[in-house]
PDB file of C-alpha atoms (C1' of nucleotides) in Angstrom:
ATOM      1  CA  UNK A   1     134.399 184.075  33.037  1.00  0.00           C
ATOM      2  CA  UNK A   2     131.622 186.085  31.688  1.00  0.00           C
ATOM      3  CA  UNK A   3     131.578 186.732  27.836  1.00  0.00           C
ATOM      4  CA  UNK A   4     132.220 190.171  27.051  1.00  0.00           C
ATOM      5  CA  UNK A   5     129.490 191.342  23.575  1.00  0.00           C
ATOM      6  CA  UNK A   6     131.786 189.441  21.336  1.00  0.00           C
ATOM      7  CA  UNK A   7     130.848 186.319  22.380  1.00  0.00           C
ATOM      8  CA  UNK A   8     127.432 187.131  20.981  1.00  0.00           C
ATOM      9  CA  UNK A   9     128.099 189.303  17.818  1.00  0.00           C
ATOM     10  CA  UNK A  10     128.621 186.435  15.489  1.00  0.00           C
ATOM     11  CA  UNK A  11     126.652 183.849  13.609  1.00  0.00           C
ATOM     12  CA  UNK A  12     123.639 183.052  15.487  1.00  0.00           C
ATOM     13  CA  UNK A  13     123.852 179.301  15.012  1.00  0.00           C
ATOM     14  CA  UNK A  14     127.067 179.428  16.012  1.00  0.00           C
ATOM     15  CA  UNK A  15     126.859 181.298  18.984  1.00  0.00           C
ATOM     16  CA  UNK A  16     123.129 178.788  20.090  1.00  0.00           C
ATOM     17  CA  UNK A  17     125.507 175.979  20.184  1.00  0.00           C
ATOM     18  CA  UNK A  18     128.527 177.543  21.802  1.00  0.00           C
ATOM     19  CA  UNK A  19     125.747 178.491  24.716  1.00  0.00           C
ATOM     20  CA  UNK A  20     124.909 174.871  25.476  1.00  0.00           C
ATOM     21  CA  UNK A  21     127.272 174.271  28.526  1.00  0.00           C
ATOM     22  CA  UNK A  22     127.413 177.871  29.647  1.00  0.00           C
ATOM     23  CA  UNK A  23     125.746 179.066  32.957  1.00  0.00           C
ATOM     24  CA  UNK A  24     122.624 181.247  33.518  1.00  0.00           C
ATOM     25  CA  UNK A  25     122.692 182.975  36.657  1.00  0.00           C
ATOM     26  CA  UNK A  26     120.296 185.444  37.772  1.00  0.00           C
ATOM     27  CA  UNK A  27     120.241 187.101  41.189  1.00  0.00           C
ATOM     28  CA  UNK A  28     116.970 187.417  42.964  1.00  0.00           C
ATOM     29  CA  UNK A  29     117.562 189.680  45.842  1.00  0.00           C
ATOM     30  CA  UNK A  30     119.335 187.903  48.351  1.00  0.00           C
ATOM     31  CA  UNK A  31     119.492 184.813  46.418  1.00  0.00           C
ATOM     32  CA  UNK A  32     121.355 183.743  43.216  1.00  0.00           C
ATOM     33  CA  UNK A  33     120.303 181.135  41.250  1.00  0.00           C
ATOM     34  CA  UNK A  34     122.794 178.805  38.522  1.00  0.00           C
ATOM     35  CA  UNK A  35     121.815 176.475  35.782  1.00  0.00           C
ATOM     36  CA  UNK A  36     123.551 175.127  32.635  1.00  0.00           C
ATOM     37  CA  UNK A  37     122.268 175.940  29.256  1.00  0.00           C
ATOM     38  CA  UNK A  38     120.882 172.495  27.844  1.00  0.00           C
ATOM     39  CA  UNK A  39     118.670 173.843  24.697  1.00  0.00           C
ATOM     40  CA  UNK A  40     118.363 176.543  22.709  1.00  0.00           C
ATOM     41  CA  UNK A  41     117.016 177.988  19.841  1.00  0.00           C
ATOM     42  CA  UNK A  42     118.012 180.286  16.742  1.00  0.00           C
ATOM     43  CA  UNK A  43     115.626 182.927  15.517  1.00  0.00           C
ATOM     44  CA  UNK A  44     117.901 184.918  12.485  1.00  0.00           C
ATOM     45  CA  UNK A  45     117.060 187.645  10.496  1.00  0.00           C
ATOM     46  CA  UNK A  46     113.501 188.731   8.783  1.00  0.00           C
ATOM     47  CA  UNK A  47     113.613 186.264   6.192  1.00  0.00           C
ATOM     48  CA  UNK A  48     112.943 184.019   9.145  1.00  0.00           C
ATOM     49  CA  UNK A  49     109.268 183.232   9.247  1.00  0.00           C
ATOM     50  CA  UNK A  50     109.725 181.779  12.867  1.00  0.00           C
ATOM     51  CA  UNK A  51     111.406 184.969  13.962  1.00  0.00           C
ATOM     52  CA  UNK A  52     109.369 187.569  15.349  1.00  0.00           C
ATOM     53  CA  UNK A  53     110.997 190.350  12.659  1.00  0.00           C
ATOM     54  CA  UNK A  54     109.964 188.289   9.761  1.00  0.00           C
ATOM     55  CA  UNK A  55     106.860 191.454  10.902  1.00  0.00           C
ATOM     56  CA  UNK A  56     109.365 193.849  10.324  1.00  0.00           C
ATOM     57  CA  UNK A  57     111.157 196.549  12.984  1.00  0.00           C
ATOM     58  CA  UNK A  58     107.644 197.070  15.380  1.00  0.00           C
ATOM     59  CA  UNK A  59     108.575 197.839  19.212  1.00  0.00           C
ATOM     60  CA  UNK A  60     108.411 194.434  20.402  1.00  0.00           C
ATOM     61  CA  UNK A  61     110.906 193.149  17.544  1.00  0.00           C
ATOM     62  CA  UNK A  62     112.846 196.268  18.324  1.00  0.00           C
ATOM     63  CA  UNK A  63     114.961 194.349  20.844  1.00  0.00           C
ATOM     64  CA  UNK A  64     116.366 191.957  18.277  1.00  0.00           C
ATOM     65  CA  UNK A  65     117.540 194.771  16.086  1.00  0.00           C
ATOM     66  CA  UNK A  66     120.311 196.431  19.187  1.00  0.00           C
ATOM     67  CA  UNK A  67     122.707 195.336  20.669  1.00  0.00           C
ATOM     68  CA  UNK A  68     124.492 191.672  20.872  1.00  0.00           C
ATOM     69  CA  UNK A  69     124.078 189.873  24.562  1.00  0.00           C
ATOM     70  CA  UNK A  70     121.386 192.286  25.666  1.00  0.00           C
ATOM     71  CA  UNK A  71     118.067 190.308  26.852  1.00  0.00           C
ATOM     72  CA  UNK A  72     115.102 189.790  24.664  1.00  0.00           C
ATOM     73  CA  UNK A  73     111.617 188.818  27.263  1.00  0.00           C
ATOM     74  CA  UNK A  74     108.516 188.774  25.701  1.00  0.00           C
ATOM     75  CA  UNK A  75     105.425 187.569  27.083  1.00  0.00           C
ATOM     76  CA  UNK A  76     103.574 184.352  25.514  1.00  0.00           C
ATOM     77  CA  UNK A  77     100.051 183.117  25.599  1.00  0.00           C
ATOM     78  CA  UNK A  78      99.099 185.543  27.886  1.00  0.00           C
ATOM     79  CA  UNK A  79     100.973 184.008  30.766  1.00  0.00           C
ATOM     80  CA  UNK A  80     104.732 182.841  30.282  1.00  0.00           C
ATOM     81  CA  UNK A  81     107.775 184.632  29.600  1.00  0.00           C
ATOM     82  CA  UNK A  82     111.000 183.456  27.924  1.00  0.00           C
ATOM     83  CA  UNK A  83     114.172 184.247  27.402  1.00  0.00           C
ATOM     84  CA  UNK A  84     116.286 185.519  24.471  1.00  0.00           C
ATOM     85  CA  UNK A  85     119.956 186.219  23.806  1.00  0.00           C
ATOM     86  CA  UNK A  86     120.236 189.127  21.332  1.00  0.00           C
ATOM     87  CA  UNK A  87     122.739 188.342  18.595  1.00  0.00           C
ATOM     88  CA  UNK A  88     125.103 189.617  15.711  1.00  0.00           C
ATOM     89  CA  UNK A  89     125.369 193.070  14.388  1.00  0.00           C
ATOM     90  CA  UNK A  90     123.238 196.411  15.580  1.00  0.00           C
ATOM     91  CA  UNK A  91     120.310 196.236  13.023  1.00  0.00           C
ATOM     92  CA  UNK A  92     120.641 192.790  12.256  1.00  0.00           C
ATOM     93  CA  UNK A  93     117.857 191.074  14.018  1.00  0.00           C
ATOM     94  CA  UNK A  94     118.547 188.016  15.152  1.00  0.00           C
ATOM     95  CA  UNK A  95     118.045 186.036  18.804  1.00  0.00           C
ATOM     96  CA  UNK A  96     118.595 182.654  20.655  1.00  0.00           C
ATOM     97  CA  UNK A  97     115.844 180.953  22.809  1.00  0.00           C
ATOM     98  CA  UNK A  98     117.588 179.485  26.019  1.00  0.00           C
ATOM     99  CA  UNK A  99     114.818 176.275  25.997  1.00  0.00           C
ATOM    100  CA  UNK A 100     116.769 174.238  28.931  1.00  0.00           C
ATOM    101  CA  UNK A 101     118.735 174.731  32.040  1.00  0.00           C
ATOM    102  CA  UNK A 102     119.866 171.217  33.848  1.00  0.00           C
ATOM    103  CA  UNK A 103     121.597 170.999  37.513  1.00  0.00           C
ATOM    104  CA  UNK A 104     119.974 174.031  39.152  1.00  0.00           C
ATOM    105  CA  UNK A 105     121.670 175.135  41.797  1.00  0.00           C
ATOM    106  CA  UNK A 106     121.759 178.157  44.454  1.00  0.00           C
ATOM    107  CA  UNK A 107     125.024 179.376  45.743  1.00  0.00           C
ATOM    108  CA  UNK A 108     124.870 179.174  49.465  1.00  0.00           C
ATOM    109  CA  UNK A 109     126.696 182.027  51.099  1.00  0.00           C
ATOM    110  CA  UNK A 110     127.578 180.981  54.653  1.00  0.00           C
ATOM    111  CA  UNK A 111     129.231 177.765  52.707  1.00  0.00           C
ATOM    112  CA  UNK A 112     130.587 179.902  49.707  1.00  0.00           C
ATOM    113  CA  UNK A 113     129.379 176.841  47.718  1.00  0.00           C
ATOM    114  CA  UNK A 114     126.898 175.885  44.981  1.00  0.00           C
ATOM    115  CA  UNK A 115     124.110 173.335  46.465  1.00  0.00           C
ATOM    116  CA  UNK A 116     121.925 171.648  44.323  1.00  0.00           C
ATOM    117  CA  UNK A 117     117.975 171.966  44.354  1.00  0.00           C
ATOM    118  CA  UNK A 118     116.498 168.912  43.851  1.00  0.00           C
ATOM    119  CA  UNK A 119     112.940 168.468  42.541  1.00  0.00           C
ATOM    120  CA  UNK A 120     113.547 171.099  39.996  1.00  0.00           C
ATOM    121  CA  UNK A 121     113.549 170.754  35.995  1.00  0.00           C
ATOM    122  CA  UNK A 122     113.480 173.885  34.313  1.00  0.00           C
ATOM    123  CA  UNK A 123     113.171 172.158  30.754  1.00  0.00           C
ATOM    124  CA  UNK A 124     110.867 174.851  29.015  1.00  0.00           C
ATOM    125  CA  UNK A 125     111.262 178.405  28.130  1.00  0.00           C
ATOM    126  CA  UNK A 126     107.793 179.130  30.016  1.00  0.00           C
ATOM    127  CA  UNK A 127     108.940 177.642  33.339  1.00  0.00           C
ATOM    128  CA  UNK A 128     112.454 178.652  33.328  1.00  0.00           C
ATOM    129  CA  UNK A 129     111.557 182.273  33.294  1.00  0.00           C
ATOM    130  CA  UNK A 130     108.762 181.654  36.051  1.00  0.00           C
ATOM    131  CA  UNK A 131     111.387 180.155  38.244  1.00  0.00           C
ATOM    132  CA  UNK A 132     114.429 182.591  37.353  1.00  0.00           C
ATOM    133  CA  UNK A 133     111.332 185.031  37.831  1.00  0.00           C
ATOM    134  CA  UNK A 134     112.508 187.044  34.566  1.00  0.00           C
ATOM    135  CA  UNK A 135     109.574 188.805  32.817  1.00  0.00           C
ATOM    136  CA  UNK A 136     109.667 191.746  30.520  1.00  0.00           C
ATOM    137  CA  UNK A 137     111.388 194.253  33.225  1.00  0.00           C
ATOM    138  CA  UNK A 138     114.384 192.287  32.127  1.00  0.00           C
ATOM    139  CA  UNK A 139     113.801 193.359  28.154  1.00  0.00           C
ATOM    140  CA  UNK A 140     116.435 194.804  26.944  1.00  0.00           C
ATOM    141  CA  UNK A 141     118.642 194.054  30.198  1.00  0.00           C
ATOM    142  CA  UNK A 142     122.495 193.763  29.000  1.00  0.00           C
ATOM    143  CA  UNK A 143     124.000 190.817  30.426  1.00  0.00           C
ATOM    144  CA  UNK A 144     127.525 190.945  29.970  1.00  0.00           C
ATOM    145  CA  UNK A 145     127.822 193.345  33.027  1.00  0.00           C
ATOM    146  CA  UNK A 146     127.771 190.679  35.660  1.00  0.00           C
ATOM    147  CA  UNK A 147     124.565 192.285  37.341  1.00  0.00           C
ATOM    148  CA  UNK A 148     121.128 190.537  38.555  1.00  0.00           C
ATOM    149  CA  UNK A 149     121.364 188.215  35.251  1.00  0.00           C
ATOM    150  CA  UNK A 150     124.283 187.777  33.304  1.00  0.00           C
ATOM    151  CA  UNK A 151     126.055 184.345  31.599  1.00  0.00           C
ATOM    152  CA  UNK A 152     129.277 182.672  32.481  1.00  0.00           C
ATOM    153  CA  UNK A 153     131.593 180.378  30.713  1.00  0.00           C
ATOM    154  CA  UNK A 154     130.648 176.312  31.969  1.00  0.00           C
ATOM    155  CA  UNK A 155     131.746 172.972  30.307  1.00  0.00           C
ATOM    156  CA  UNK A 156     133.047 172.573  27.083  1.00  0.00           C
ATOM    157  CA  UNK A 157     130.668 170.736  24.821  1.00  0.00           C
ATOM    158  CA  UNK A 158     131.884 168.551  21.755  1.00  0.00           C
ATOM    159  CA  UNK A 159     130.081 168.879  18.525  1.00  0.00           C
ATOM    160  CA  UNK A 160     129.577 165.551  18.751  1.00  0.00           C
ATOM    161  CA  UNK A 161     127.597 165.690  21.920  1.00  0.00           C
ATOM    162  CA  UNK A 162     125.298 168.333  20.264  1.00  0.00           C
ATOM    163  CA  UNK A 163     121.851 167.423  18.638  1.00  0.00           C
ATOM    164  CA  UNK A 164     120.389 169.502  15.753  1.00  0.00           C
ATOM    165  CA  UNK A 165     116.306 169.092  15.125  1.00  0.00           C
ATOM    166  CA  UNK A 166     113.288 171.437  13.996  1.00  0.00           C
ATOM    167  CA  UNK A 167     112.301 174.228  16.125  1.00  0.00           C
ATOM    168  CA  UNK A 168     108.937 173.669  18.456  1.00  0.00           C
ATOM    169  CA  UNK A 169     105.704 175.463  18.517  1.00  0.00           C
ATOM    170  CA  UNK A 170     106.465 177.373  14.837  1.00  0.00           C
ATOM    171  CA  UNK A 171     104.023 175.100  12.047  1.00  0.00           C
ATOM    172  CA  UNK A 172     103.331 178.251  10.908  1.00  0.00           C
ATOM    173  CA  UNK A 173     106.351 179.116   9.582  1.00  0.00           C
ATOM    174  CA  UNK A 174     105.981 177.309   5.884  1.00  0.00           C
ATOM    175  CA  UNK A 175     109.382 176.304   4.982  1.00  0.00           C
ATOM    176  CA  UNK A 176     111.337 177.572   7.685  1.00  0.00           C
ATOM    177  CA  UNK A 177     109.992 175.479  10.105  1.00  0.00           C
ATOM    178  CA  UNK A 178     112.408 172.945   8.437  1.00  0.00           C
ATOM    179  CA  UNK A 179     115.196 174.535   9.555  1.00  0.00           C
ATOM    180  CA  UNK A 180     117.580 172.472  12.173  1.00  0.00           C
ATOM    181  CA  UNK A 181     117.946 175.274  14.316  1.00  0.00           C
ATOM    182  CA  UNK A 182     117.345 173.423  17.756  1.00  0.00           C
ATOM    183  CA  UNK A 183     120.298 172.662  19.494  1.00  0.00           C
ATOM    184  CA  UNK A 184     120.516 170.325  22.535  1.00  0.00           C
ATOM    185  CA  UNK A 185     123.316 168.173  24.537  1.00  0.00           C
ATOM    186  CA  UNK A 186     122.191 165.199  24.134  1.00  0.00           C
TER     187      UNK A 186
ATOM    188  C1'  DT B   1      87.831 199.869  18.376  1.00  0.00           C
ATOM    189  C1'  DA B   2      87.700 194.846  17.418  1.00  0.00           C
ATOM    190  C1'  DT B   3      89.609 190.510  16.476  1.00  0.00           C
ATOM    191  C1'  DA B   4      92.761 186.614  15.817  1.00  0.00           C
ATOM    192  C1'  DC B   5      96.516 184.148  17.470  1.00  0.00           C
ATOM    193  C1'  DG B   6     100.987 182.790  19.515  1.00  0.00           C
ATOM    194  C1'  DA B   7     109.045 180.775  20.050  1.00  0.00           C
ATOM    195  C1'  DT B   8     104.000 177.307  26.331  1.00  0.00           C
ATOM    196  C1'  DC B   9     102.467 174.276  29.801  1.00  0.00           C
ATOM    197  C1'  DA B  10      99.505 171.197  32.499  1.00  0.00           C
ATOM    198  C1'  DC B  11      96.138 168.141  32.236  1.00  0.00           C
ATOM    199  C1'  DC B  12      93.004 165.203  29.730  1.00  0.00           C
ATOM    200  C1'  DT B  13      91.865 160.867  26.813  1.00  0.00           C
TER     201       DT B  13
ATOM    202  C1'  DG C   1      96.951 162.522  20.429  1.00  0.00           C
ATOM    203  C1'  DG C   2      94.012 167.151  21.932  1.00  0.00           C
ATOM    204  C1'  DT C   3      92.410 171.329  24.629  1.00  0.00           C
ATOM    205  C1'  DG C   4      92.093 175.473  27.592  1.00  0.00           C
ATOM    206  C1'  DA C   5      94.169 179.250  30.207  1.00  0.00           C
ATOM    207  C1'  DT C   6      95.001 184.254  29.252  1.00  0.00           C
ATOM    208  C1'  DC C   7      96.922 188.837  27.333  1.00  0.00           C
ATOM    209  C1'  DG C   8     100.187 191.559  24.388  1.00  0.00           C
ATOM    210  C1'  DT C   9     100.829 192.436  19.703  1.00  0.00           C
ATOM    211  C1'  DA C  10      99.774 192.983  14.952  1.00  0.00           C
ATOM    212  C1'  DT C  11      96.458 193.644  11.676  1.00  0.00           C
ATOM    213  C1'  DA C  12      92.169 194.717   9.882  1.00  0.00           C
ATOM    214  C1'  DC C  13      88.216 197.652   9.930  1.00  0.00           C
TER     215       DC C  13
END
DNA sequence: TATACGATCACCT
DNA sequence: GGTGATCGTATAC
């Protein structure tokens, strides 16, 4: 089942941790690709330091401000990519970071199946978006329509199964780098 | 126009 | 633990 723009217009930490468990799937041409959400990240609001519109509405933040479960890519150090759900309320900025996918798999046609591809970790926002190959084309992209990149419902995760910690890579963010807004199935 | 730096990763010690 | 790759974006001039 994929989640219509409900799903995603509510509280941003809320809707990070109901994403662990859910699928990503992105169609590459002739190939489609499946993972499960292990990690993710909330970015909420401009009071945020860590967030991107802690700058204000600029058009790169201008993503964050439209519509719930629309795609937010932005480029990073010059040479990764990753990935952003779009969250809560037009005009409200806010965003989660999909940080993990575990049990990659590729649906096999001839077999109507999903096989697993072995060898592969996608456990990094960089690397999951060079795999999925999604780059800033897919800005903006809306993925509740079930087209080249969209979510699905997976497993049910217990709150008790999900890990809260600090959010990576943001020491600059004074005190909201405190801020337990890492989730991950642990 | 110029400059500083980042929601990362691979590789080094 | 630390560093370099590499370029879009914001900010300063």
């Amino acid at each position: 089942m994929i989640p219509k723009i409900k799903f995603y217009q509510r509280n941003t930490l809320d809707v990070a941790q109901d994403l662990l468990g859910c699928f990503l799937v992105r169609k590459i041409g002739k190939k489609t690709f499946r993972g499960m959400i292990t990690e993710t990240e909330a970015y909420i609001g401009e009071d945020d330091l860590a967030c991107h519109a802690s700058k204000g509405r600029t058009p790169r933040t201008e993503m964050m401000y439209g519509d719930a479960g629309h795609a937010y890519v932005y480029m990073i150090y010059g040479m990764y990519h990753c990935l952003n759900i779009v969250t809560e309320n037009k005009d409200y900025p806010a965003a989660v970071l999909i940080r993990g996918l575990a049990s990659v798999r590729e649906f096999k046609a001839n077999k109507s199946e999903w096989e697993e591809i072995k060898d592969i970790k996608l456990d990094g926002p960089g690397k999951l978006c060079k795999f999925l190959k999604i780059d800033r084309k897919l800005n903006g992209w809306d993925i509740t329509r079930g087209e080249k990149m969209w979510l699905e419902k997976g497993i049910k995760v217990r709150k008790s199964d999900i890990k809260s910690d600090k959010r990576i890579g943001i020491d600059y963010a004074k005190h909201c780098r405190e801020y337990l807004w890492r989730f991950k199935i642990s």
